[in-house]
PDB file of C-alpha atoms and ligand atoms in Angstrom:
ATOM      1  CA  MET A   4     -84.205  80.812 186.512  1.00  0.00           C
ATOM      2  CA  GLN A   5     -83.360  84.181 187.724  1.00  0.00           C
ATOM      3  CA  ILE A   6     -80.686  84.569 189.592  1.00  0.00           C
ATOM      4  CA  ILE A   7     -81.494  87.210 192.921  1.00  0.00           C
ATOM      5  CA  ASN A   8     -78.898  89.173 193.734  1.00  0.00           C
ATOM      6  CA  THR A   9     -77.503  89.013 197.734  1.00  0.00           C
ATOM      7  CA  CYS A  10     -76.528  91.878 199.554  1.00  0.00           C
ATOM      8  CA  THR A  11     -72.891  91.526 200.119  1.00  0.00           C
ATOM      9  CA  SER A  12     -72.989  93.464 202.893  1.00  0.00           C
ATOM     10  CA  CYS A  13     -75.905  91.516 204.784  1.00  0.00           C
ATOM     11  CA  GLN A  14     -75.327  88.760 203.140  1.00  0.00           C
ATOM     12  CA  GLN A  15     -79.685  88.866 202.678  1.00  0.00           C
ATOM     13  CA  PRO A  16     -81.587  88.804 199.007  1.00  0.00           C
ATOM     14  CA  LEU A  17     -82.142  92.220 197.648  1.00  0.00           C
ATOM     15  CA  LYS A  18     -84.759  93.547 195.552  1.00  0.00           C
ATOM     16  CA  GLU A  19     -84.185  93.649 192.472  1.00  0.00           C
ATOM     17  CA  VAL A  20     -86.554  96.729 190.905  1.00  0.00           C
ATOM     18  CA  ALA A  21     -87.078  97.762 186.994  1.00  0.00           C
ATOM     19  CA  LEU A  22     -87.506 101.473 186.844  1.00  0.00           C
ATOM     20  CA  GLU A  23     -87.525 103.495 183.371  1.00  0.00           C
ATOM     21  CA  GLY A  24     -84.871 105.415 181.824  1.00  0.00           C
ATOM     22  CA  HIS A  25     -84.646 108.143 179.881  1.00  0.00           C
ATOM     23  CA  TYR A  26     -85.971 106.391 176.446  1.00  0.00           C
ATOM     24  CA  GLY A  27     -88.215 104.567 178.126  1.00  0.00           C
ATOM     25  CA  GLN A  28     -85.899 101.170 178.398  1.00  0.00           C
ATOM     26  CA  SER A  29     -85.416  99.808 181.845  1.00  0.00           C
ATOM     27  CA  VAL A  30     -82.811 100.358 184.049  1.00  0.00           C
ATOM     28  CA  VAL A  31     -82.490  97.548 186.721  1.00  0.00           C
ATOM     29  CA  ALA A  32     -81.944  98.705 190.436  1.00  0.00           C
ATOM     30  CA  ASP A  33     -81.013  96.259 193.664  1.00  0.00           C
ATOM     31  CA  ILE A  34     -82.558  97.602 196.844  1.00  0.00           C
ATOM     32  CA  CYS A  35     -81.078  95.964 200.397  1.00  0.00           C
ATOM     33  CA  GLY A  36     -83.500  97.411 202.584  1.00  0.00           C
ATOM     34  CA  ASN A  37     -81.420  96.137 205.767  1.00  0.00           C
ATOM     35  CA  CYS A  38     -78.284  98.448 204.647  1.00  0.00           C
ATOM     36  CA  HIS A  39     -80.312 101.125 202.941  1.00  0.00           C
ATOM     37  CA  LEU A  40     -78.189 100.520 199.447  1.00  0.00           C
ATOM     38  CA  VAL A  41     -78.777 100.427 195.692  1.00  0.00           C
ATOM     39  CA  TRP A  42     -76.529  98.360 193.738  1.00  0.00           C
ATOM     40  CA  PHE A  43     -76.784  99.728 190.155  1.00  0.00           C
ATOM     41  CA  ASP A  44     -74.717  97.752 186.559  1.00  0.00           C
ATOM     42  CA  ALA A  45     -72.622 100.381 185.395  1.00  0.00           C
ATOM     43  CA  TYR A  46     -73.838 104.116 184.921  1.00  0.00           C
ATOM     44  CA  GLU A  47     -77.344 103.170 185.325  1.00  0.00           C
ATOM     45  CA  SER A  48     -78.441 105.743 188.018  1.00  0.00           C
ATOM     46  CA  VAL A  49     -77.791 108.671 185.734  1.00  0.00           C
ATOM     47  CA  ARG A  50     -80.089 107.221 183.018  1.00  0.00           C
ATOM     48  CA  LEU A  51     -83.236 107.074 185.320  1.00  0.00           C
ATOM     49  CA  SER A  52     -86.254 109.336 183.606  1.00  0.00           C
ATOM     50  CA  GLY A  53     -88.535 111.491 186.286  1.00  0.00           C
ATOM     51  CA  LEU A  54     -91.012 108.294 186.357  1.00  0.00           C
ATOM     52  CA  GLY A  55     -87.629 106.132 187.331  1.00  0.00           C
ATOM     53  CA  TRP A  56     -87.151 108.582 189.938  1.00  0.00           C
ATOM     54  CA  VAL A  57     -90.500 108.401 191.272  1.00  0.00           C
ATOM     55  CA  GLY A  58     -90.570 104.474 190.976  1.00  0.00           C
ATOM     56  CA  LEU A  59     -86.997 104.764 192.681  1.00  0.00           C
ATOM     57  CA  LEU A  60     -88.300 106.972 196.212  1.00  0.00           C
ATOM     58  CA  ARG A  61     -91.227 105.019 196.606  1.00  0.00           C
ATOM     59  CA  GLU A  62     -89.599 101.894 197.141  1.00  0.00           C
ATOM     60  CA  MET A  63     -86.864 103.715 199.575  1.00  0.00           C
ATOM     61  CA  ILE A  64     -89.666 105.264 201.013  1.00  0.00           C
ATOM     62  CA  ALA A  65     -91.431 101.659 201.723  1.00  0.00           C
ATOM     63  CA  MET A  66     -88.541 100.419 203.094  1.00  0.00           C
ATOM     64  CA  PRO A  67     -87.543  99.588 206.649  1.00  0.00           C
ATOM     65  CA  ARG A  68     -85.558 101.755 208.920  1.00  0.00           C
ATOM     66  CA  ALA A  69     -81.891 100.106 208.226  1.00  0.00           C
ATOM     67  CA  SER A  70     -81.327  97.553 210.192  1.00  0.00           C
ATOM     68  CA  GLN A  71     -77.433  97.466 210.092  1.00  0.00           C
ATOM     69  CA  ASN A  72     -74.697  99.663 209.075  1.00  0.00           C
ATOM     70  CA  VAL A  73     -72.255  99.134 205.910  1.00  0.00           C
ATOM     71  CA  PRO A  74     -68.892  97.872 206.978  1.00  0.00           C
ATOM     72  CA  PRO A  75     -65.601 100.242 205.176  1.00  0.00           C
ATOM     73  CA  GLN A  76     -64.871  97.301 202.733  1.00  0.00           C
ATOM     74  CA  MET A  77     -67.698  96.004 200.634  1.00  0.00           C
ATOM     75  CA  GLN A  78     -67.880  93.407 197.403  1.00  0.00           C
ATOM     76  CA  CYS A  79     -68.995  93.051 194.160  1.00  0.00           C
ATOM     77  CA  VAL A  80     -72.720  91.705 193.715  1.00  0.00           C
ATOM     78  CA  ARG A  81     -71.423  90.156 190.856  1.00  0.00           C
ATOM     79  CA  CYS A  82     -67.975  89.152 191.178  1.00  0.00           C
ATOM     80  CA  HIS A  83     -67.755  89.520 194.643  1.00  0.00           C
ATOM     81  CA  GLY A  84     -63.921  91.291 194.484  1.00  0.00           C
ATOM     82  CA  SER A  85     -63.753  94.004 196.581  1.00  0.00           C
ATOM     83  CA  LEU A  86     -65.276  97.180 195.767  1.00  0.00           C
ATOM     84  CA  LYS A  87     -63.161 100.434 195.480  1.00  0.00           C
ATOM     85  CA  ALA A  88     -64.271 103.920 197.306  1.00  0.00           C
ATOM     86  CA  VAL A  89     -64.490 106.443 194.387  1.00  0.00           C
ATOM     87  CA  ARG A  90     -65.670 109.457 194.658  1.00  0.00           C
ATOM     88  CA  ASN A  91     -67.187 111.946 191.919  1.00  0.00           C
ATOM     89  CA  LEU A  92     -67.504 115.818 191.379  1.00  0.00           C
ATOM     90  CA  THR A  93     -71.061 116.446 189.792  1.00  0.00           C
ATOM     91  CA  ARG A  94     -73.248 118.576 189.027  1.00  0.00           C
ATOM     92  CA  PHE A  95     -74.847 118.680 192.325  1.00  0.00           C
ATOM     93  CA  GLY A  96     -71.754 118.515 194.046  1.00  0.00           C
ATOM     94  CA  ARG A  97     -69.574 115.744 195.341  1.00  0.00           C
ATOM     95  CA  THR A  98     -70.840 112.627 195.708  1.00  0.00           C
ATOM     96  CA  ALA A  99     -69.209 109.014 196.817  1.00  0.00           C
ATOM     97  CA  ALA A 100     -69.475 105.401 195.679  1.00  0.00           C
ATOM     98  CA  GLN A 101     -68.639 101.666 196.012  1.00  0.00           C
ATOM     99  CA  GLU A 102     -67.178 101.052 192.378  1.00  0.00           C
ATOM    100  CA  CYS A 103     -66.660  97.252 191.069  1.00  0.00           C
ATOM    101  CA  GLU A 104     -62.475  97.257 189.430  1.00  0.00           C
ATOM    102  CA  ARG A 105     -63.624  95.073 186.960  1.00  0.00           C
ATOM    103  CA  GLY A 106     -66.830  97.600 185.834  1.00  0.00           C
ATOM    104  CA  HIS A 107     -69.806  96.107 187.137  1.00  0.00           C
ATOM    105  CA  GLY A 108     -71.425  98.488 188.932  1.00  0.00           C
ATOM    106  CA  HIS A 109     -71.435 100.333 192.164  1.00  0.00           C
ATOM    107  CA  TYR A 110     -73.406 100.582 195.522  1.00  0.00           C
ATOM    108  CA  GLN A 111     -74.489 103.859 197.017  1.00  0.00           C
ATOM    109  CA  GLY A 112     -75.954 104.330 200.209  1.00  0.00           C
ATOM    110  CA  PHE A 113     -79.354 105.731 200.271  1.00  0.00           C
ATOM    111  CA  ALA A 114     -78.229 109.971 201.110  1.00  0.00           C
ATOM    112  CA  LEU A 115     -75.304 109.387 198.880  1.00  0.00           C
ATOM    113  CA  LEU A 116     -77.724 108.120 195.770  1.00  0.00           C
ATOM    114  CA  LEU A 117     -79.725 111.355 196.599  1.00  0.00           C
ATOM    115  CA  ALA A 118     -76.971 113.475 196.985  1.00  0.00           C
ATOM    116  CA  GLU A 119     -75.548 112.430 193.531  1.00  0.00           C
ATOM    117  CA  ARG A 120     -78.362 114.022 191.897  1.00  0.00           C
ATOM    118  CA  GLY A 121     -78.630 116.910 193.633  1.00  0.00           C
ATOM    119  CA  LEU A 122     -82.058 115.496 195.462  1.00  0.00           C
ATOM    120  CA  VAL A 123     -81.464 117.248 199.245  1.00  0.00           C
ATOM    121  CA  ARG A 124     -79.239 119.902 200.700  1.00  0.00           C
ATOM    122  CA  THR A 125     -77.781 119.855 204.457  1.00  0.00           C
ATOM    123  CA  LEU A 126     -79.874 120.899 207.516  1.00  0.00           C
ATOM    124  CA  ASN A 127     -79.284 124.956 208.327  1.00  0.00           C
ATOM    125  CA  SER A 128     -80.141 126.699 211.097  1.00  0.00           C
ATOM    126  CA  ARG A 129     -83.426 128.177 209.332  1.00  0.00           C
ATOM    127  CA  ASP A 130     -84.322 124.900 208.883  1.00  0.00           C
ATOM    128  CA  LEU A 131     -84.197 123.943 212.073  1.00  0.00           C
ATOM    129  CA  ALA A 132     -86.265 126.476 213.292  1.00  0.00           C
ATOM    130  CA  ALA A 133     -88.857 126.196 210.665  1.00  0.00           C
ATOM    131  CA  LEU A 134     -89.233 122.446 211.825  1.00  0.00           C
ATOM    132  CA  LYS A 135     -89.419 123.420 215.303  1.00  0.00           C
ATOM    133  CA  THR A 136     -92.544 125.851 214.395  1.00  0.00           C
ATOM    134  CA  GLU A 137     -93.672 122.422 212.423  1.00  0.00           C
ATOM    135  CA  ASN A 138     -93.271 120.293 215.199  1.00  0.00           C
ATOM    136  CA  THR A 139     -92.009 117.973 212.522  1.00  0.00           C
ATOM    137  CA  PRO A 140     -89.467 115.367 213.967  1.00  0.00           C
ATOM    138  CA  PRO A 141     -86.776 115.212 211.437  1.00  0.00           C
ATOM    139  CA  SER A 142     -85.399 111.634 210.405  1.00  0.00           C
ATOM    140  CA  CYS A 143     -81.665 110.327 208.390  1.00  0.00           C
ATOM    141  CA  LEU A 144     -82.587 110.533 205.217  1.00  0.00           C
ATOM    142  CA  ASN A 145     -79.847 107.771 204.780  1.00  0.00           C
ATOM    143  CA  CYS A 146     -81.147 105.126 207.309  1.00  0.00           C
ATOM    144  CA  GLY A 147     -84.271 106.196 208.861  1.00  0.00           C
ATOM    145  CA  ALA A 148     -83.636 106.292 212.296  1.00  0.00           C
ATOM    146  CA  PRO A 149     -85.479 109.535 214.058  1.00  0.00           C
ATOM    147  CA  VAL A 150     -83.152 111.759 214.923  1.00  0.00           C
ATOM    148  CA  GLU A 151     -82.862 112.391 218.451  1.00  0.00           C
ATOM    149  CA  ASN A 152     -81.612 115.184 220.436  1.00  0.00           C
ATOM    150  CA  VAL A 153     -82.158 117.792 217.958  1.00  0.00           C
ATOM    151  CA  PRO A 154     -79.626 120.407 218.255  1.00  0.00           C
ATOM    152  CA  LYS A 155     -81.220 123.955 218.856  1.00  0.00           C
ATOM    153  CA  GLU A 156     -79.148 125.809 217.760  1.00  0.00           C
ATOM    154  CA  LEU A 157     -76.232 125.038 214.694  1.00  0.00           C
ATOM    155  CA  SER A 158     -72.523 125.869 215.427  1.00  0.00           C
ATOM    156  CA  GLY A 159     -70.131 125.385 212.541  1.00  0.00           C
ATOM    157  CA  GLN A 160     -70.527 121.664 211.655  1.00  0.00           C
ATOM    158  CA  THR A 161     -73.466 119.450 210.195  1.00  0.00           C
ATOM    159  CA  PRO A 162     -75.151 117.418 213.080  1.00  0.00           C
ATOM    160  CA  VAL A 163     -74.783 113.527 211.645  1.00  0.00           C
ATOM    161  CA  CYS A 164     -76.888 110.926 211.982  1.00  0.00           C
ATOM    162  CA  SER A 165     -75.795 108.720 215.746  1.00  0.00           C
ATOM    163  CA  HIS A 166     -76.860 105.940 214.213  1.00  0.00           C
ATOM    164  CA  CYS A 167     -75.022 106.132 210.825  1.00  0.00           C
ATOM    165  CA  ASP A 168     -73.247 108.597 210.939  1.00  0.00           C
ATOM    166  CA  THR A 169     -74.327 110.569 207.571  1.00  0.00           C
ATOM    167  CA  PRO A 170     -74.812 114.269 207.882  1.00  0.00           C
ATOM    168  CA  LEU A 171     -78.579 115.243 208.399  1.00  0.00           C
ATOM    169  CA  MET A 172     -80.305 116.362 204.983  1.00  0.00           C
ATOM    170  CA  LEU A 173     -83.666 117.497 204.203  1.00  0.00           C
ATOM    171  CA  PHE A 174     -84.581 117.509 200.210  1.00  0.00           C
ATOM    172  CA  ASP A 175     -84.221 120.140 198.343  1.00  0.00           C
ATOM    173  CA  LEU A 176     -88.540 120.802 196.730  1.00  0.00           C
ATOM    174  CA  PRO A 177     -87.567 123.077 193.755  1.00  0.00           C
ATOM    175  CA  ARG A 178     -84.348 120.671 192.435  1.00  0.00           C
ATOM    176  CA  LEU A 179     -86.455 117.814 193.406  1.00  0.00           C
ATOM    177  CA  THR A 180     -89.629 118.521 191.888  1.00  0.00           C
ATOM    178  CA  GLN A 181     -87.543 119.881 188.284  1.00  0.00           C
ATOM    179  CA  ALA A 182     -85.538 116.290 188.366  1.00  0.00           C
ATOM    180  CA  LEU A 183     -88.562 114.201 188.521  1.00  0.00           C
ATOM    181  CA  LEU A 184     -90.697 116.336 186.415  1.00  0.00           C
ATOM    182  CA  VAL A 185     -88.729 114.859 183.285  1.00  0.00           C
ATOM    183  CA  ARG A 186     -89.497 112.196 181.054  1.00  0.00           C
ATOM    184  CA  HIS A 187     -88.982 110.771 176.989  1.00  0.00           C
ATOM    185  CA  GLY A 188     -85.368 113.183 177.941  1.00  0.00           C
ATOM    186  CA  ASP A 189     -87.381 115.961 177.628  1.00  0.00           C
ATOM    187  CA  ALA A 190     -87.889 118.561 180.525  1.00  0.00           C
ATOM    188  CA  LEU A 191     -91.744 118.712 181.251  1.00  0.00           C
ATOM    189  CA  GLN A 192     -92.896 122.656 182.088  1.00  0.00           C
ATOM    190  CA  ILE A 193     -95.838 123.018 184.436  1.00  0.00           C
ATOM    191  CA  ASP A 194     -97.961 126.306 183.496  1.00  0.00           C
ATOM    192  CA  GLU A 195     -99.617 126.176 186.878  1.00  0.00           C
ATOM    193  CA  PRO A 196     -97.284 124.935 189.521  1.00  0.00           C
ATOM    194  CA  ARG A 197     -99.182 125.469 192.949  1.00  0.00           C
ATOM    195  CA  GLN A 198    -102.432 124.276 191.311  1.00  0.00           C
ATOM    196  CA  GLN A 199    -101.091 121.176 189.527  1.00  0.00           C
ATOM    197  CA  LEU A 200     -98.347 120.156 192.314  1.00  0.00           C
ATOM    198  CA  ALA A 201    -100.410 121.162 195.149  1.00  0.00           C
ATOM    199  CA  ILE A 202     -98.101 121.306 197.718  1.00  0.00           C
ATOM    200  CA  ALA A 203     -99.212 123.396 200.397  1.00  0.00           C
ATOM    201  CA  CYS A 204     -96.818 126.130 203.081  1.00  0.00           C
ATOM    202  CA  ARG A 205     -96.443 123.919 206.392  1.00  0.00           C
ATOM    203  CA  GLY A 206     -96.657 127.199 207.581  1.00  0.00           C
ATOM    204  CA  CYS A 207     -99.907 128.765 206.217  1.00  0.00           C
ATOM    205  CA  GLY A 208    -101.329 126.193 204.211  1.00  0.00           C
ATOM    206  CA  GLN A 209    -100.503 128.484 200.981  1.00  0.00           C
ATOM    207  CA  PRO A 210     -99.689 126.299 197.915  1.00  0.00           C
ATOM    208  CA  LEU A 211     -96.515 126.708 196.939  1.00  0.00           C
ATOM    209  CA  ASP A 212     -94.760 126.705 193.664  1.00  0.00           C
ATOM    210  CA  ALA A 213     -92.494 123.343 193.617  1.00  0.00           C
ATOM    211  CA  THR A 214     -90.873 124.171 191.167  1.00  0.00           C
ATOM    212  CA  GLN A 215     -88.951 127.144 192.755  1.00  0.00           C
ATOM    213  CA  ASP A 216     -89.625 127.982 196.283  1.00  0.00           C
ATOM    214  CA  THR A 217     -87.452 127.345 199.107  1.00  0.00           C
ATOM    215  CA  SER A 218     -89.655 129.403 201.466  1.00  0.00           C
ATOM    216  CA  CYS A 219     -93.723 130.796 201.184  1.00  0.00           C
ATOM    217  CA  GLU A 220     -93.932 133.416 199.678  1.00  0.00           C
ATOM    218  CA  THR A 221     -96.728 134.324 201.458  1.00  0.00           C
ATOM    219  CA  CYS A 222     -95.358 133.756 204.990  1.00  0.00           C
ATOM    220  CA  GLY A 223     -92.478 133.012 204.669  1.00  0.00           C
ATOM    221  CA  HIS A 224     -91.647 129.826 205.940  1.00  0.00           C
ATOM    222  CA  VAL A 225     -88.999 127.993 205.254  1.00  0.00           C
ATOM    223  CA  VAL A 226     -89.093 124.514 202.951  1.00  0.00           C
ATOM    224  CA  ALA A 227     -88.046 121.927 205.104  1.00  0.00           C
ATOM    225  CA  MET A 228     -88.678 118.093 203.572  1.00  0.00           C
ATOM    226  CA  PRO A 229     -86.683 116.441 206.573  1.00  0.00           C
ATOM    227  CA  SER A 230     -87.717 112.626 205.837  1.00  0.00           C
ATOM    228  CA  MET A 231     -88.391 110.274 202.887  1.00  0.00           C
ATOM    229  CA  SER A 232     -91.761 110.105 203.644  1.00  0.00           C
ATOM    230  CA  ALA A 233     -92.610 113.858 203.425  1.00  0.00           C
ATOM    231  CA  VAL A 234     -91.422 113.349 199.263  1.00  0.00           C
ATOM    232  CA  LEU A 235     -94.610 111.573 199.116  1.00  0.00           C
ATOM    233  CA  PRO A 236     -96.926 114.135 198.345  1.00  0.00           C
ATOM    234  CA  LEU A 237     -95.126 114.983 195.052  1.00  0.00           C
ATOM    235  CA  LEU A 238     -94.188 111.468 194.227  1.00  0.00           C
ATOM    236  CA  ASP A 239     -98.619 111.601 194.017  1.00  0.00           C
ATOM    237  CA  GLN A 240     -98.614 114.877 192.173  1.00  0.00           C
ATOM    238  CA  VAL A 241     -95.759 114.525 189.323  1.00  0.00           C
ATOM    239  CA  GLU A 242     -96.783 110.567 188.760  1.00  0.00           C
ATOM    240  CA  PRO A 243    -100.358 111.193 186.641  1.00  0.00           C
ATOM    241  CA  ILE A 244     -98.799 113.935 184.966  1.00  0.00           C
ATOM    242  CA  LEU A 245     -95.443 112.163 183.915  1.00  0.00           C
ATOM    243  CA  LYS A 246     -97.199 109.065 182.825  1.00  0.00           C
ATOM    244  CA  GLY A 247     -99.873 111.396 180.363  1.00  0.00           C
ATOM    245  CA  MET A 248     -96.256 113.364 178.883  1.00  0.00           C
ATOM    246  CA  GLN A 249     -96.272 111.395 174.946  1.00  0.00           C
ATOM    247  CA  PRO A 250     -92.758 111.114 173.312  1.00  0.00           C
ATOM    248  CA  ARG A 251     -92.257 113.761 170.961  1.00  0.00           C
ATOM    249  CA  GLN A 252     -91.916 111.185 168.052  1.00  0.00           C
ATOM    250  CA  ALA A 253     -94.820 108.953 169.153  1.00  0.00           C
ATOM    251  CA  LYS A 254     -96.187 108.073 165.672  1.00  0.00           C
ATOM    252  CA  PRO A 255     -94.589 105.805 163.995  1.00  0.00           C
ATOM    253  CA  TRP A 256     -93.204 106.891 160.207  1.00  0.00           C
ATOM    254  CA  GLY A 257     -95.783 105.329 158.281  1.00  0.00           C
ATOM    255  CA  ASP A 258     -98.769 107.381 160.085  1.00  0.00           C
ATOM    256  CA  LYS A 259     -96.820 110.602 159.884  1.00  0.00           C
ATOM    257  CA  LEU A 260     -96.461 109.974 156.126  1.00  0.00           C
ATOM    258  CA  LYS A 261    -100.011 109.095 155.715  1.00  0.00           C
ATOM    259  CA  ASN A 262    -100.996 112.584 157.960  1.00  0.00           C
ATOM    260  CA  MET A 263     -98.976 114.364 155.617  1.00  0.00           C
ATOM    261  CA  LYS A 264    -100.778 112.719 152.104  1.00  0.00           C
ATOM    262  CA  GLY A 265    -103.488 116.078 153.006  1.00  0.00           C
ATOM    263  CA  ASP A 266    -101.066 118.984 153.782  1.00  0.00           C
ATOM    264  CA  ALA A 267     -98.412 117.852 151.929  1.00  0.00           C
ATOM    265  CA  SER A 268     -97.718 120.987 150.221  1.00  0.00           C
ATOM    266  CA  ALA A 269     -96.430 122.619 153.166  1.00  0.00           C
ATOM    267  CA  THR A 270     -93.490 120.325 154.107  1.00  0.00           C
ATOM    268  CA  GLN A 271     -90.285 121.265 153.026  1.00  0.00           C
ATOM    269  CA  LEU A 272     -89.795 117.566 151.480  1.00  0.00           C
ATOM    270  CA  HIS A 273     -92.733 119.043 148.817  1.00  0.00           C
ATOM    271  CA  ARG A 274     -91.221 122.268 148.557  1.00  0.00           C
ATOM    272  CA  TRP A 275     -88.219 120.501 147.263  1.00  0.00           C
ATOM    273  CA  PHE A 276     -89.767 118.457 145.112  1.00  0.00           C
ATOM    274  CA  ARG A 277     -91.829 121.400 143.537  1.00  0.00           C
ATOM    275  CA  HIS A 278     -88.129 123.573 142.936  1.00  0.00           C
ATOM    276  CA  THR A 279     -86.682 120.297 141.492  1.00  0.00           C
ATOM    277  CA  TRP A 280     -89.063 119.005 139.338  1.00  0.00           C
ATOM    278  CA  ASP A 281     -89.094 123.734 137.901  1.00  0.00           C
ATOM    279  CA  VAL A 282     -85.227 123.255 137.616  1.00  0.00           C
ATOM    280  CA  PHE A 283     -85.897 119.821 136.014  1.00  0.00           C
ATOM    281  CA  SER A 284     -88.799 120.979 133.591  1.00  0.00           C
ATOM    282  CA  SER A 285     -87.877 124.240 132.021  1.00  0.00           C
ATOM    283  CA  GLY A 286     -84.097 122.918 130.964  1.00  0.00           C
ATOM    284  CA  THR A 287     -82.050 125.780 132.158  1.00  0.00           C
ATOM    285  CA  HIS A 288     -81.304 126.306 136.155  1.00  0.00           C
ATOM    286  CA  ARG A 289     -78.583 128.419 137.736  1.00  0.00           C
ATOM    287  CA  TYR A 290     -77.023 125.660 139.197  1.00  0.00           C
ATOM    288  CA  GLY A 291     -73.652 124.068 138.974  1.00  0.00           C
ATOM    289  CA  GLU A 292     -73.290 120.239 136.924  1.00  0.00           C
ATOM    290  CA  ALA A 293     -72.342 118.882 139.929  1.00  0.00           C
ATOM    291  CA  HIS A 294     -75.457 120.177 141.853  1.00  0.00           C
ATOM    292  CA  SER A 295     -77.405 119.131 139.008  1.00  0.00           C
ATOM    293  CA  VAL A 296     -76.375 115.463 138.890  1.00  0.00           C
ATOM    294  CA  VAL A 297     -77.397 115.548 143.136  1.00  0.00           C
ATOM    295  CA  ASN A 298     -80.824 117.057 142.492  1.00  0.00           C
ATOM    296  CA  TRP A 299     -81.267 114.419 139.296  1.00  0.00           C
ATOM    297  CA  ILE A 300     -80.034 111.545 141.707  1.00  0.00           C
ATOM    298  CA  GLY A 301     -82.298 112.847 144.446  1.00  0.00           C
ATOM    299  CA  PHE A 302     -85.359 113.272 142.512  1.00  0.00           C
ATOM    300  CA  ILE A 303     -85.370 109.568 141.105  1.00  0.00           C
ATOM    301  CA  ALA A 304     -85.037 108.561 144.430  1.00  0.00           C
ATOM    302  CA  VAL A 305     -87.999 110.662 146.304  1.00  0.00           C
ATOM    303  CA  THR A 306     -90.187 110.031 142.919  1.00  0.00           C
ATOM    304  CA  LEU A 307     -89.506 106.186 143.253  1.00  0.00           C
ATOM    305  CA  LEU A 308     -90.243 106.660 147.332  1.00  0.00           C
ATOM    306  CA  LEU A 309     -93.180 108.324 146.293  1.00  0.00           C
ATOM    307  CA  TYR A 310     -94.593 105.589 144.329  1.00  0.00           C
ATOM    308  CA  TRP A 311     -93.640 102.909 146.586  1.00  0.00           C
ATOM    309  CA  LEU A 312     -95.867 104.485 149.483  1.00  0.00           C
ATOM    310  CA  PHE A 313     -98.671 106.318 148.142  1.00  0.00           C
ATOM    311  CA  GLY A 314     -98.749 104.982 144.472  1.00  0.00           C
TER     312      GLY A 314
HETATM  313 ZN1   ZN B 690     -77.705  94.315 202.647  1.00  0.00          ZN
HETATM  314 ZN1   ZN B 691     -67.355  92.760 189.948  1.00  0.00          ZN
HETATM  315 ZN1   ZN B 692     -78.464 107.385 209.833  1.00  0.00          ZN
HETATM  316 ZN1   ZN B 693     -97.059 130.470 203.966  1.00  0.00          ZN
END
């Protein structure tokens, strides 16, 4: 029987989602749509592949607006013990989580989870001006509420969401794209990002280079992605590319050896085998005794292995 975990903040069932990890393993996230919280066992969140992030972002986008605020003190999903607030310094900046002291896992709000991976940045005056010309209303990346009373100017501090108190943030397009273009532990290089990722400037419509543009090369318009749903076009472009990515050593060993049969002379193994054969058949060599014994043992082992494989 499958155990459905309950959110210890709102007592409603959590949605269990299986996501892809870096080397194809499954990483499970439990998501609460009422509280916009994600529970990961142990260090699961850092093991998500680009495709895993695509899946998680799609789940987050599909959640309705958060219907309640998260209490300052929460309990562990597994043992119901009190969670401890921890602050981490990642290579992308500071982040925080509520962690079980017995090591069962941690809870994070949507915004903190995105910030931990460096996918978001705080709103600045240039973003505000860009959003104004686009007539795009921002919404809170944490709770999903539309931002009421969008400030005209920013004076010092970053404005916070009036519903959940989270600083207003936007997706950082280049960082998000780079985080997504990773699978099987490898970063994927896109040769023609303007064509392949097809993200258009919201000022002039020209294609942006999503892997590096923070503003449009043509018109200078700032790239501002002020809501969860703003990342959907990128996810739609990136997902099929990621699915087509093969792991570096996709071929099982048997197939690899069979394919080598036709052109075995090019391999390191073949060169070593020939060299050892020469040493063996000439009877004279310039290596010491120990080297010669090692060569002999290796030679016999490889001969037996080749006989077993191809004989
Ligand atoms: Zn909840
Ligand atoms: Zn626990
Ligand atoms: Zn909010
Ligand atoms: Zn433009």
